[in-house]
Amino acid sequence: MSLALRSGCGLFGLLFLVLGVRWMFAPDAIAAESGIDLLNSLGTNTARGDIGGLFVGGALVIALGLARRRPEALRVMALVVGCVALGRSVGIVVDGFAMTSFVPFVVELVIIAVLIATARDFERSADDPSK
């Protein structure tokens, strides 16, 4: 199970990296795919920095957590993704349900579950030297 969990975390980290790089270097394209209008240079710069930077940072935290077997790094990312899911929940309540918002919400919940499960697996294997 631990290989599957680590692989899942690695894939989510890679997804974060790809999304971050796209937000940094092709913000118009990914913004259009995301339903976001970048109206001026401030909006584009904010998308590059805030969204792109957070995705790249998240990828690096996941990579650090996996490479160094640091469960706390994975829990930090679970908290960050949880805050994103909370914001999306507020949007669903305030703006109304839309499948286009619900699907990413479910993906975020899966990411949280995999990050937490991997962190727990790291802790169990640290307690049991045979793993």
CSV table of N, CA, C and O in Angstrom, one decimal:
chain,number,residue,atom,x,y,z
A,1,MET,N,0.8,-1.2,0.0
A,1,MET,CA,0.0,0.0,0.0
A,1,MET,C,0.9,1.3,0.0
A,1,MET,O,0.5,2.2,-0.6
A,2,SER,N,2.0,1.2,0.7
A,2,SER,CA,2.8,2.4,0.8
A,2,SER,C,3.3,2.9,-0.6
A,2,SER,O,3.4,4.1,-0.9
A,3,LEU,N,3.7,1.9,-1.5
A,3,LEU,CA,4.1,2.3,-2.8
A,3,LEU,C,3.0,3.0,-3.6
A,3,LEU,O,3.2,4.0,-4.2
A,4,ALA,N,1.8,2.5,-3.4
A,4,ALA,CA,0.6,3.1,-4.1
A,4,ALA,C,0.4,4.5,-3.6
A,4,ALA,O,0.1,5.4,-4.4
A,5,LEU,N,0.4,4.7,-2.3
A,5,LEU,CA,0.2,6.0,-1.7
A,5,LEU,C,1.3,7.0,-2.1
A,5,LEU,O,1.0,8.1,-2.5
A,6,ARG,N,2.6,6.5,-2.0
A,6,ARG,CA,3.7,7.4,-2.5
A,6,ARG,C,3.5,7.8,-3.9
A,6,ARG,O,3.8,8.9,-4.3
A,7,SER,N,3.1,6.8,-4.8
A,7,SER,CA,2.9,7.1,-6.2
A,7,SER,C,1.8,8.1,-6.4
A,7,SER,O,1.9,9.0,-7.2
A,8,GLY,N,0.7,7.9,-5.6
A,8,GLY,CA,-0.4,8.9,-5.7
A,8,GLY,C,0.0,10.3,-5.4
A,8,GLY,O,-0.3,11.3,-6.1
A,9,CYS,N,0.8,10.4,-4.3
A,9,CYS,CA,1.3,11.7,-3.8
A,9,CYS,C,2.2,12.3,-4.9
A,9,CYS,O,2.1,13.5,-5.2
A,10,GLY,N,3.1,11.5,-5.5
A,10,GLY,CA,4.0,11.9,-6.5
A,10,GLY,C,3.2,12.4,-7.7
A,10,GLY,O,3.5,13.4,-8.3
A,11,LEU,N,2.1,11.7,-8.1
A,11,LEU,CA,1.3,12.2,-9.2
A,11,LEU,C,0.6,13.5,-8.9
A,11,LEU,O,0.6,14.4,-9.8
A,12,PHE,N,0.1,13.6,-7.7
A,12,PHE,CA,-0.5,14.9,-7.4
A,12,PHE,C,0.5,16.0,-7.3
A,12,PHE,O,0.3,17.2,-7.7
A,13,GLY,N,1.7,15.7,-6.9
A,13,GLY,CA,2.8,16.7,-6.9
A,13,GLY,C,3.1,17.1,-8.3
A,13,GLY,O,3.3,18.3,-8.6
A,14,LEU,N,3.2,16.1,-9.2
A,14,LEU,CA,3.5,16.4,-10.6
A,14,LEU,C,2.3,17.3,-11.2
A,14,LEU,O,2.6,18.2,-12.0
A,15,LEU,N,1.1,16.9,-10.9
A,15,LEU,CA,0.0,17.7,-11.3
A,15,LEU,C,0.1,19.2,-10.9
A,15,LEU,O,-0.1,20.1,-11.6
A,16,PHE,N,0.4,19.4,-9.6
A,16,PHE,CA,0.6,20.7,-9.1
A,16,PHE,C,1.7,21.5,-9.8
A,16,PHE,O,1.6,22.6,-10.2
A,17,LEU,N,2.8,20.8,-10.1
A,17,LEU,CA,3.9,21.4,-10.8
A,17,LEU,C,3.5,21.8,-12.2
A,17,LEU,O,3.7,22.9,-12.7
A,18,VAL,N,2.8,20.9,-12.9
A,18,VAL,CA,2.3,21.2,-14.3
A,18,VAL,C,1.3,22.4,-14.3
A,18,VAL,O,1.5,23.4,-15.1
A,19,LEU,N,0.4,22.4,-13.3
A,19,LEU,CA,-0.5,23.5,-13.2
A,19,LEU,C,0.2,24.8,-12.9
A,19,LEU,O,-0.1,25.9,-13.5
A,20,GLY,N,1.1,24.7,-12.0
A,20,GLY,CA,1.9,25.9,-11.6
A,20,GLY,C,2.7,26.5,-12.7
A,20,GLY,O,2.7,27.7,-12.9
A,21,VAL,N,3.3,25.7,-13.5
A,21,VAL,CA,4.1,26.1,-14.6
A,21,VAL,C,3.2,26.7,-15.7
A,21,VAL,O,3.5,27.8,-16.3
A,22,ARG,N,2.1,26.1,-15.9
A,22,ARG,CA,1.1,26.7,-16.9
A,22,ARG,C,0.6,28.0,-16.4
A,22,ARG,O,0.5,28.9,-17.2
A,23,TRP,N,0.3,28.2,-15.1
A,23,TRP,CA,-0.2,29.5,-14.6
A,23,TRP,C,0.9,30.5,-14.7
A,23,TRP,O,0.6,31.7,-15.0
A,24,MET,N,2.1,30.1,-14.6
A,24,MET,CA,3.2,31.1,-14.7
A,24,MET,C,3.6,31.5,-16.1
A,24,MET,O,3.8,32.6,-16.4
A,25,PHE,N,3.5,30.5,-17.0
A,25,PHE,CA,4.0,30.8,-18.4
A,25,PHE,C,3.0,30.8,-19.5
A,25,PHE,O,3.3,31.2,-20.6
A,26,ALA,N,1.8,30.3,-19.2
A,26,ALA,CA,0.7,30.4,-20.1
A,26,ALA,C,-0.6,30.8,-19.4
A,26,ALA,O,-1.6,30.0,-19.5
A,27,PRO,N,-0.6,31.9,-18.7
A,27,PRO,CA,-1.8,32.2,-17.8
A,27,PRO,C,-3.1,32.4,-18.6
A,27,PRO,O,-4.1,32.1,-18.1
A,28,ASP,N,-3.0,33.0,-19.8
A,28,ASP,CA,-4.2,33.3,-20.6
A,28,ASP,C,-4.9,32.0,-21.0
A,28,ASP,O,-6.1,31.9,-20.8
A,29,ALA,N,-4.1,31.0,-21.4
A,29,ALA,CA,-4.8,29.7,-21.8
A,29,ALA,C,-5.4,29.0,-20.6
A,29,ALA,O,-6.6,28.6,-20.7
A,30,ILE,N,-4.7,28.8,-19.5
A,30,ILE,CA,-5.2,28.1,-18.4
A,30,ILE,C,-6.3,28.9,-17.7
A,30,ILE,O,-7.3,28.3,-17.2
A,31,ALA,N,-6.3,30.2,-17.7
A,31,ALA,CA,-7.3,31.0,-17.1
A,31,ALA,C,-8.6,30.8,-17.9
A,31,ALA,O,-9.7,30.7,-17.3
A,32,ALA,N,-8.5,30.8,-19.2
A,32,ALA,CA,-9.7,30.6,-20.1
A,32,ALA,C,-10.3,29.2,-19.8
A,32,ALA,O,-11.5,29.1,-19.7
A,33,GLU,N,-9.4,28.2,-19.6
A,33,GLU,CA,-9.9,26.8,-19.3
A,33,GLU,C,-10.6,26.8,-17.9
A,33,GLU,O,-11.5,26.0,-17.7
A,34,SER,N,-10.2,27.7,-17.0
A,34,SER,CA,-10.7,27.7,-15.7
A,34,SER,C,-11.8,28.7,-15.5
A,34,SER,O,-12.3,28.8,-14.4
A,35,GLY,N,-12.2,29.4,-16.6
A,35,GLY,CA,-13.3,30.3,-16.5
A,35,GLY,C,-13.0,31.6,-15.8
A,35,GLY,O,-13.8,32.3,-15.2
A,36,ILE,N,-11.7,31.9,-15.8
A,36,ILE,CA,-11.2,33.2,-15.2
A,36,ILE,C,-10.8,34.2,-16.3
A,36,ILE,O,-10.1,33.8,-17.2
A,37,ASP,N,-11.3,35.4,-16.1
A,37,ASP,CA,-10.9,36.5,-17.0
A,37,ASP,C,-9.7,37.3,-16.5
A,37,ASP,O,-9.8,37.8,-15.4
A,38,LEU,N,-8.6,37.3,-17.2
A,38,LEU,CA,-7.5,38.1,-16.9
A,38,LEU,C,-7.6,39.4,-17.6
A,38,LEU,O,-7.3,39.5,-18.8
A,39,LEU,N,-8.1,40.5,-16.9
A,39,LEU,CA,-8.5,41.7,-17.6
A,39,LEU,C,-7.4,42.7,-17.9
A,39,LEU,O,-7.5,43.5,-18.7
A,40,ASN,N,-6.3,42.5,-17.1
A,40,ASN,CA,-5.2,43.5,-17.3
A,40,ASN,C,-3.9,42.9,-16.8
A,40,ASN,O,-3.9,41.7,-16.3
A,41,SER,N,-2.8,43.7,-16.8
A,41,SER,CA,-1.5,43.1,-16.4
A,41,SER,C,-1.5,42.8,-14.9
A,41,SER,O,-0.8,41.8,-14.5
A,42,LEU,N,-2.2,43.5,-14.1
A,42,LEU,CA,-2.3,43.2,-12.7
A,42,LEU,C,-2.9,41.8,-12.5
A,42,LEU,O,-2.4,41.0,-11.7
A,43,GLY,N,-4.0,41.5,-13.2
A,43,GLY,CA,-4.7,40.2,-13.1
A,43,GLY,C,-3.8,39.1,-13.6
A,43,GLY,O,-3.7,38.1,-12.9
A,44,THR,N,-3.1,39.3,-14.7
A,44,THR,CA,-2.2,38.3,-15.2
A,44,THR,C,-1.0,38.1,-14.2
A,44,THR,O,-0.7,36.9,-13.9
A,45,ASN,N,-0.5,39.2,-13.7
A,45,ASN,CA,0.6,39.0,-12.7
A,45,ASN,C,0.2,38.3,-11.5
A,45,ASN,O,0.9,37.5,-10.9
A,46,THR,N,-1.0,38.6,-11.0
A,46,THR,CA,-1.6,38.0,-9.8
A,46,THR,C,-1.8,36.5,-10.1
A,46,THR,O,-1.5,35.7,-9.2
A,47,ALA,N,-2.3,36.2,-11.2
A,47,ALA,CA,-2.5,34.7,-11.6
A,47,ALA,C,-1.1,34.0,-11.6
A,47,ALA,O,-1.0,32.9,-11.1
A,48,ARG,N,-0.1,34.6,-12.2
A,48,ARG,CA,1.2,34.0,-12.3
A,48,ARG,C,1.8,33.8,-10.9
A,48,ARG,O,2.2,32.7,-10.5
A,49,GLY,N,1.7,34.8,-10.1
A,49,GLY,CA,2.3,34.8,-8.7
A,49,GLY,C,1.5,34.0,-7.7
A,49,GLY,O,2.0,33.1,-7.1
A,50,ASP,N,0.2,34.4,-7.6
A,50,ASP,CA,-0.6,33.7,-6.5
A,50,ASP,C,-1.0,32.3,-6.9
A,50,ASP,O,-0.7,31.4,-6.1
A,51,ILE,N,-1.5,32.1,-8.0
A,51,ILE,CA,-2.0,30.7,-8.4
A,51,ILE,C,-0.8,29.9,-8.8
A,51,ILE,O,-0.6,28.8,-8.3
A,52,GLY,N,0.0,30.4,-9.7
A,52,GLY,CA,1.2,29.6,-10.2
A,52,GLY,C,2.2,29.3,-9.1
A,52,GLY,O,2.6,28.2,-8.9
A,53,GLY,N,2.5,30.4,-8.3
A,53,GLY,CA,3.4,30.2,-7.2
A,53,GLY,C,3.0,29.2,-6.1
A,53,GLY,O,3.7,28.4,-5.6
A,54,LEU,N,1.7,29.3,-5.8
A,54,LEU,CA,1.1,28.3,-4.8
A,54,LEU,C,1.2,26.9,-5.3
A,54,LEU,O,1.5,26.0,-4.6
A,55,PHE,N,0.9,26.7,-6.6
A,55,PHE,CA,0.9,25.3,-7.2
A,55,PHE,C,2.3,24.8,-7.2
A,55,PHE,O,2.6,23.7,-6.8
A,56,VAL,N,3.3,25.6,-7.6
A,56,VAL,CA,4.7,25.2,-7.7
A,56,VAL,C,5.2,25.0,-6.2
A,56,VAL,O,5.9,23.9,-6.0
A,57,GLY,N,4.9,25.8,-5.3
A,57,GLY,CA,5.2,25.6,-3.9
A,57,GLY,C,4.6,24.4,-3.4
A,57,GLY,O,5.3,23.6,-2.7
A,58,GLY,N,3.4,24.1,-3.7
A,58,GLY,CA,2.8,22.8,-3.2
A,58,GLY,C,3.5,21.6,-3.8
A,58,GLY,O,3.7,20.6,-3.1
A,59,ALA,N,3.9,21.7,-5.0
A,59,ALA,CA,4.6,20.6,-5.6
A,59,ALA,C,5.9,20.3,-4.9
A,59,ALA,O,6.3,19.2,-4.6
A,60,LEU,N,6.6,21.4,-4.6
A,60,LEU,CA,7.9,21.3,-3.8
A,60,LEU,C,7.7,20.8,-2.4
A,60,LEU,O,8.5,20.0,-2.0
A,61,VAL,N,6.6,21.2,-1.8
A,61,VAL,CA,6.4,20.6,-0.4
A,61,VAL,C,6.1,19.2,-0.5
A,61,VAL,O,6.6,18.4,0.4
A,62,ILE,N,5.3,18.7,-1.4
A,62,ILE,CA,5.0,17.3,-1.6
A,62,ILE,C,6.3,16.6,-1.9
A,62,ILE,O,6.6,15.5,-1.3
A,63,ALA,N,7.1,17.1,-2.8
A,63,ALA,CA,8.4,16.4,-3.2
A,63,ALA,C,9.3,16.3,-1.9
A,63,ALA,O,9.9,15.3,-1.7
A,64,LEU,N,9.3,17.4,-1.1
A,64,LEU,CA,10.1,17.3,0.1
A,64,LEU,C,9.6,16.3,1.0
A,64,LEU,O,10.4,15.5,1.6
A,65,GLY,N,8.3,16.2,1.2
A,65,GLY,CA,7.7,15.3,2.1
A,65,GLY,C,8.0,13.8,1.6
A,65,GLY,O,8.2,13.0,2.5
A,66,LEU,N,7.9,13.6,0.3
A,66,LEU,CA,8.2,12.3,-0.2
A,66,LEU,C,9.7,11.9,-0.1
A,66,LEU,O,10.0,10.8,0.4
A,67,ALA,N,10.5,12.8,-0.5
A,67,ALA,CA,12.0,12.5,-0.5
A,67,ALA,C,12.5,12.3,0.8
A,67,ALA,O,13.4,11.5,1.0
A,68,ARG,N,12.1,13.1,1.8
A,68,ARG,CA,12.6,13.0,3.1
A,68,ARG,C,11.7,12.2,4.1
A,68,ARG,O,12.0,12.2,5.3
A,69,ARG,N,10.6,11.7,3.6
A,69,ARG,CA,9.7,10.9,4.4
A,69,ARG,C,9.2,11.8,5.6
A,69,ARG,O,9.3,11.4,6.7
A,70,ARG,N,8.8,13.0,5.3
A,70,ARG,CA,8.3,13.9,6.3
A,70,ARG,C,6.8,14.0,6.3
A,70,ARG,O,6.2,14.7,5.5
A,71,PRO,N,6.2,13.3,7.2
A,71,PRO,CA,4.7,13.4,7.2
A,71,PRO,C,4.1,14.7,7.5
A,71,PRO,O,3.1,15.1,7.0
A,72,GLU,N,4.9,15.6,8.2
A,72,GLU,CA,4.3,16.9,8.5
A,72,GLU,C,4.2,17.8,7.2
A,72,GLU,O,3.3,18.6,7.1
A,73,ALA,N,5.1,17.6,6.3
A,73,ALA,CA,5.1,18.3,5.0
A,73,ALA,C,3.8,17.9,4.3
A,73,ALA,O,3.1,18.8,3.7
A,74,LEU,N,3.5,16.6,4.3
A,74,LEU,CA,2.3,16.2,3.6
A,74,LEU,C,1.0,16.7,4.3
A,74,LEU,O,0.0,17.0,3.6
A,75,ARG,N,1.1,16.7,5.6
A,75,ARG,CA,-0.1,17.3,6.3
A,75,ARG,C,-0.3,18.8,6.1
A,75,ARG,O,-1.4,19.2,6.0
A,76,VAL,N,0.8,19.5,5.9
A,76,VAL,CA,0.7,20.9,5.6
A,76,VAL,C,0.0,21.1,4.2
A,76,VAL,O,-0.9,21.9,4.1
A,77,MET,N,0.4,20.3,3.3
A,77,MET,CA,-0.3,20.4,2.0
A,77,MET,C,-1.7,19.9,2.0
A,77,MET,O,-2.6,20.5,1.4
A,78,ALA,N,-2.0,18.9,2.9
A,78,ALA,CA,-3.4,18.5,3.1
A,78,ALA,C,-4.2,19.7,3.6
A,78,ALA,O,-5.4,20.0,3.2
A,79,LEU,N,-3.6,20.5,4.6
A,79,LEU,CA,-4.2,21.7,5.1
A,79,LEU,C,-4.5,22.7,4.1
A,79,LEU,O,-5.6,23.3,4.0
A,80,VAL,N,-3.5,23.0,3.2
A,80,VAL,CA,-3.6,24.0,2.2
A,80,VAL,C,-4.7,23.6,1.2
A,80,VAL,O,-5.6,24.4,0.9
A,81,VAL,N,-4.7,22.3,0.8
A,81,VAL,CA,-5.7,21.9,-0.2
A,81,VAL,C,-7.1,21.9,0.5
A,81,VAL,O,-8.1,22.2,-0.1
A,82,GLY,N,-7.1,21.6,1.8
A,82,GLY,CA,-8.4,21.7,2.6
A,82,GLY,C,-8.9,23.1,2.6
A,82,GLY,O,-10.1,23.3,2.5
A,83,CYS,N,-8.1,24.1,2.7
A,83,CYS,CA,-8.5,25.4,2.6
A,83,CYS,C,-9.1,25.8,1.3
A,83,CYS,O,-10.1,26.5,1.1
A,84,VAL,N,-8.4,25.3,0.2
A,84,VAL,CA,-9.0,25.5,-1.1
A,84,VAL,C,-10.4,24.8,-1.2
A,84,VAL,O,-11.3,25.4,-1.8
A,85,ALA,N,-10.5,23.6,-0.7
A,85,ALA,CA,-11.8,22.9,-0.7
A,85,ALA,C,-12.8,23.7,0.1
A,85,ALA,O,-14.0,23.8,-0.3
A,86,LEU,N,-12.4,24.3,1.2
A,86,LEU,CA,-13.3,25.1,2.0
A,86,LEU,C,-13.8,26.3,1.2
A,86,LEU,O,-15.0,26.6,1.1
A,87,GLY,N,-12.9,26.9,0.5
A,87,GLY,CA,-13.3,28.1,-0.3
A,87,GLY,C,-14.2,27.6,-1.4
A,87,GLY,O,-15.2,28.3,-1.8
A,88,ARG,N,-14.0,26.5,-2.0
A,88,ARG,CA,-14.9,26.0,-3.1
A,88,ARG,C,-16.2,25.6,-2.5
A,88,ARG,O,-17.3,25.8,-3.1
A,89,SER,N,-16.3,25.1,-1.2
A,89,SER,CA,-17.5,24.8,-0.6
A,89,SER,C,-18.4,26.1,-0.4
A,89,SER,O,-19.6,26.1,-0.6
A,90,VAL,N,-17.7,27.1,0.1
A,90,VAL,CA,-18.4,28.4,0.2
A,90,VAL,C,-18.9,28.9,-1.1
A,90,VAL,O,-20.1,29.3,-1.2
A,91,GLY,N,-18.2,28.7,-2.2
A,91,GLY,CA,-18.6,29.1,-3.5
A,91,GLY,C,-19.9,28.2,-3.9
A,91,GLY,O,-20.8,28.8,-4.5
A,92,ILE,N,-19.9,27.0,-3.6
A,92,ILE,CA,-21.0,26.1,-4.0
A,92,ILE,C,-22.3,26.6,-3.2
A,92,ILE,O,-23.4,26.7,-3.7
A,93,VAL,N,-22.1,26.9,-1.9
A,93,VAL,CA,-23.2,27.4,-1.1
A,93,VAL,C,-23.7,28.8,-1.6
A,93,VAL,O,-24.9,29.0,-1.8
A,94,VAL,N,-22.8,29.7,-1.8
A,94,VAL,CA,-23.1,31.1,-2.1
A,94,VAL,C,-23.6,31.2,-3.6
A,94,VAL,O,-24.6,31.9,-3.9
A,95,ASP,N,-22.8,30.5,-4.5
A,95,ASP,CA,-23.1,30.7,-5.9
A,95,ASP,C,-24.0,29.6,-6.5
A,95,ASP,O,-24.5,29.8,-7.6
A,96,GLY,N,-24.2,28.6,-5.8
A,96,GLY,CA,-25.1,27.5,-6.3
A,96,GLY,C,-24.2,26.3,-6.8
A,96,GLY,O,-23.1,26.5,-7.2
A,97,PHE,N,-24.9,25.2,-6.8
A,97,PHE,CA,-24.2,24.0,-7.3
A,97,PHE,C,-24.0,24.0,-8.8
A,97,PHE,O,-24.9,24.3,-9.5
A,98,ALA,N,-22.8,23.6,-9.2
A,98,ALA,CA,-22.5,23.4,-10.6
A,98,ALA,C,-21.5,22.3,-10.7
A,98,ALA,O,-20.5,22.2,-9.9
A,99,MET,N,-21.8,21.4,-11.6
A,99,MET,CA,-20.9,20.2,-11.7
A,99,MET,C,-19.4,20.7,-12.0
A,99,MET,O,-18.5,20.0,-11.6
A,100,THR,N,-19.3,21.8,-12.7
A,100,THR,CA,-18.0,22.3,-13.1
A,100,THR,C,-17.2,22.7,-11.8
A,100,THR,O,-16.0,22.7,-11.8
A,101,SER,N,-17.9,23.0,-10.7
A,101,SER,CA,-17.2,23.3,-9.5
A,101,SER,C,-17.1,22.1,-8.6
A,101,SER,O,-16.2,22.0,-7.7
A,102,PHE,N,-18.1,21.2,-8.7
A,102,PHE,CA,-18.1,20.0,-7.8
A,102,PHE,C,-17.0,19.0,-8.2
A,102,PHE,O,-16.4,18.4,-7.2
A,103,VAL,N,-16.7,18.8,-9.4
A,103,VAL,CA,-15.7,17.8,-9.8
A,103,VAL,C,-14.3,18.2,-9.2
A,103,VAL,O,-13.7,17.4,-8.6
A,104,PRO,N,-13.8,19.5,-9.3
A,104,PRO,CA,-12.6,19.8,-8.7
A,104,PRO,C,-12.6,19.6,-7.2
A,104,PRO,O,-11.6,19.3,-6.5
A,105,PHE,N,-13.8,19.9,-6.6
A,105,PHE,CA,-13.9,19.7,-5.1
A,105,PHE,C,-13.7,18.3,-4.7
A,105,PHE,O,-13.0,18.0,-3.8
A,106,VAL,N,-14.3,17.3,-5.5
A,106,VAL,CA,-14.1,15.9,-5.2
A,106,VAL,C,-12.6,15.5,-5.4
A,106,VAL,O,-12.0,14.8,-4.6
A,107,VAL,N,-12.0,16.1,-6.4
A,107,VAL,CA,-10.5,15.8,-6.6
A,107,VAL,C,-9.7,16.3,-5.5
A,107,VAL,O,-8.8,15.6,-5.0
A,108,GLU,N,-10.1,17.5,-5.0
A,108,GLU,CA,-9.3,18.0,-3.8
A,108,GLU,C,-9.5,17.1,-2.6
A,108,GLU,O,-8.6,16.9,-1.8
A,109,LEU,N,-10.7,16.6,-2.4
A,109,LEU,CA,-10.9,15.7,-1.2
A,109,LEU,C,-10.1,14.4,-1.4
A,109,LEU,O,-9.5,13.9,-0.4
A,110,VAL,N,-10.0,13.9,-2.6
A,110,VAL,CA,-9.1,12.7,-2.9
A,110,VAL,C,-7.7,13.1,-2.6
A,110,VAL,O,-6.9,12.3,-1.9
A,111,ILE,N,-7.2,14.2,-3.0
A,111,ILE,CA,-5.8,14.6,-2.8
A,111,ILE,C,-5.6,14.7,-1.3
A,111,ILE,O,-4.5,14.2,-0.8
A,112,ILE,N,-6.5,15.3,-0.5
A,112,ILE,CA,-6.3,15.4,0.9
A,112,ILE,C,-6.2,14.0,1.5
A,112,ILE,O,-5.4,13.8,2.4
A,113,ALA,N,-7.1,13.1,1.1
A,113,ALA,CA,-7.1,11.7,1.7
A,113,ALA,C,-5.8,11.0,1.4
A,113,ALA,O,-5.2,10.4,2.3
A,114,VAL,N,-5.3,11.2,0.2
A,114,VAL,CA,-4.0,10.5,-0.2
A,114,VAL,C,-2.8,11.1,0.6
A,114,VAL,O,-2.0,10.4,1.1
A,115,LEU,N,-2.8,12.4,0.7
A,115,LEU,CA,-1.7,13.1,1.5
A,115,LEU,C,-1.7,12.6,2.9
A,115,LEU,O,-0.7,12.3,3.5
A,116,ILE,N,-2.9,12.6,3.6
A,116,ILE,CA,-3.0,12.2,5.0
A,116,ILE,C,-2.7,10.7,5.1
A,116,ILE,O,-1.9,10.3,6.1
A,117,ALA,N,-3.2,9.9,4.2
A,117,ALA,CA,-2.9,8.4,4.3
A,117,ALA,C,-1.4,8.2,4.2
A,117,ALA,O,-0.8,7.3,4.9
A,118,THR,N,-0.7,8.9,3.3
A,118,THR,CA,0.7,8.7,3.1
A,118,THR,C,1.5,9.2,4.3
A,118,THR,O,2.4,8.5,4.7
A,119,ALA,N,1.0,10.3,4.9
A,119,ALA,CA,1.7,10.8,6.1
A,119,ALA,C,1.6,9.7,7.2
A,119,ALA,O,2.6,9.5,7.9
A,120,ARG,N,0.4,9.2,7.4
A,120,ARG,CA,0.2,8.1,8.4
A,120,ARG,C,1.1,6.9,8.1
A,120,ARG,O,1.6,6.3,9.0
A,121,ASP,N,1.2,6.5,6.8
A,121,ASP,CA,2.0,5.4,6.4
A,121,ASP,C,3.5,5.6,6.8
A,121,ASP,O,4.2,4.7,7.2
A,122,PHE,N,3.9,6.9,6.5
A,122,PHE,CA,5.3,7.2,6.9
A,122,PHE,C,5.5,7.1,8.4
A,122,PHE,O,6.6,6.6,8.8
A,123,GLU,N,4.6,7.5,9.2
A,123,GLU,CA,4.7,7.4,10.6
A,123,GLU,C,4.7,6.0,11.1
A,123,GLU,O,5.5,5.6,12.0
A,124,ARG,N,3.8,5.1,10.5
A,124,ARG,CA,3.8,3.7,10.9
A,124,ARG,C,5.1,3.0,10.5
A,124,ARG,O,5.7,2.2,11.3
A,125,SER,N,5.7,3.4,9.3
A,125,SER,CA,6.9,2.7,8.9
A,125,SER,C,8.1,3.2,9.8
A,125,SER,O,9.1,2.5,10.0
A,126,ALA,N,8.0,4.4,10.3
A,126,ALA,CA,9.1,4.9,11.2
A,126,ALA,C,9.0,4.2,12.5
A,126,ALA,O,10.1,4.0,13.1
A,127,ASP,N,7.8,3.8,12.9
A,127,ASP,CA,7.7,3.1,14.2
A,127,ASP,C,8.0,1.6,14.1
A,127,ASP,O,8.4,1.0,15.1
A,128,ASP,N,8.0,1.1,12.8
A,128,ASP,CA,8.3,-0.3,12.6
A,128,ASP,C,9.5,-0.4,11.6
A,128,ASP,O,9.3,-0.3,10.4
A,129,PRO,N,10.7,-0.6,12.2
A,129,PRO,CA,11.9,-0.6,11.3
A,129,PRO,C,11.9,-1.7,10.2
A,129,PRO,O,12.6,-1.6,9.3
A,130,SER,N,11.0,-2.7,10.3
A,130,SER,CA,11.0,-3.7,9.3
A,130,SER,C,10.4,-3.3,8.0
A,130,SER,O,10.4,-4.0,7.0
A,131,LYS,N,9.7,-2.1,8.0
A,131,LYS,CA,9.1,-1.6,6.8
A,131,LYS,C,10.0,-0.7,6.0
A,131,LYS,O,10.7,0.1,6.4
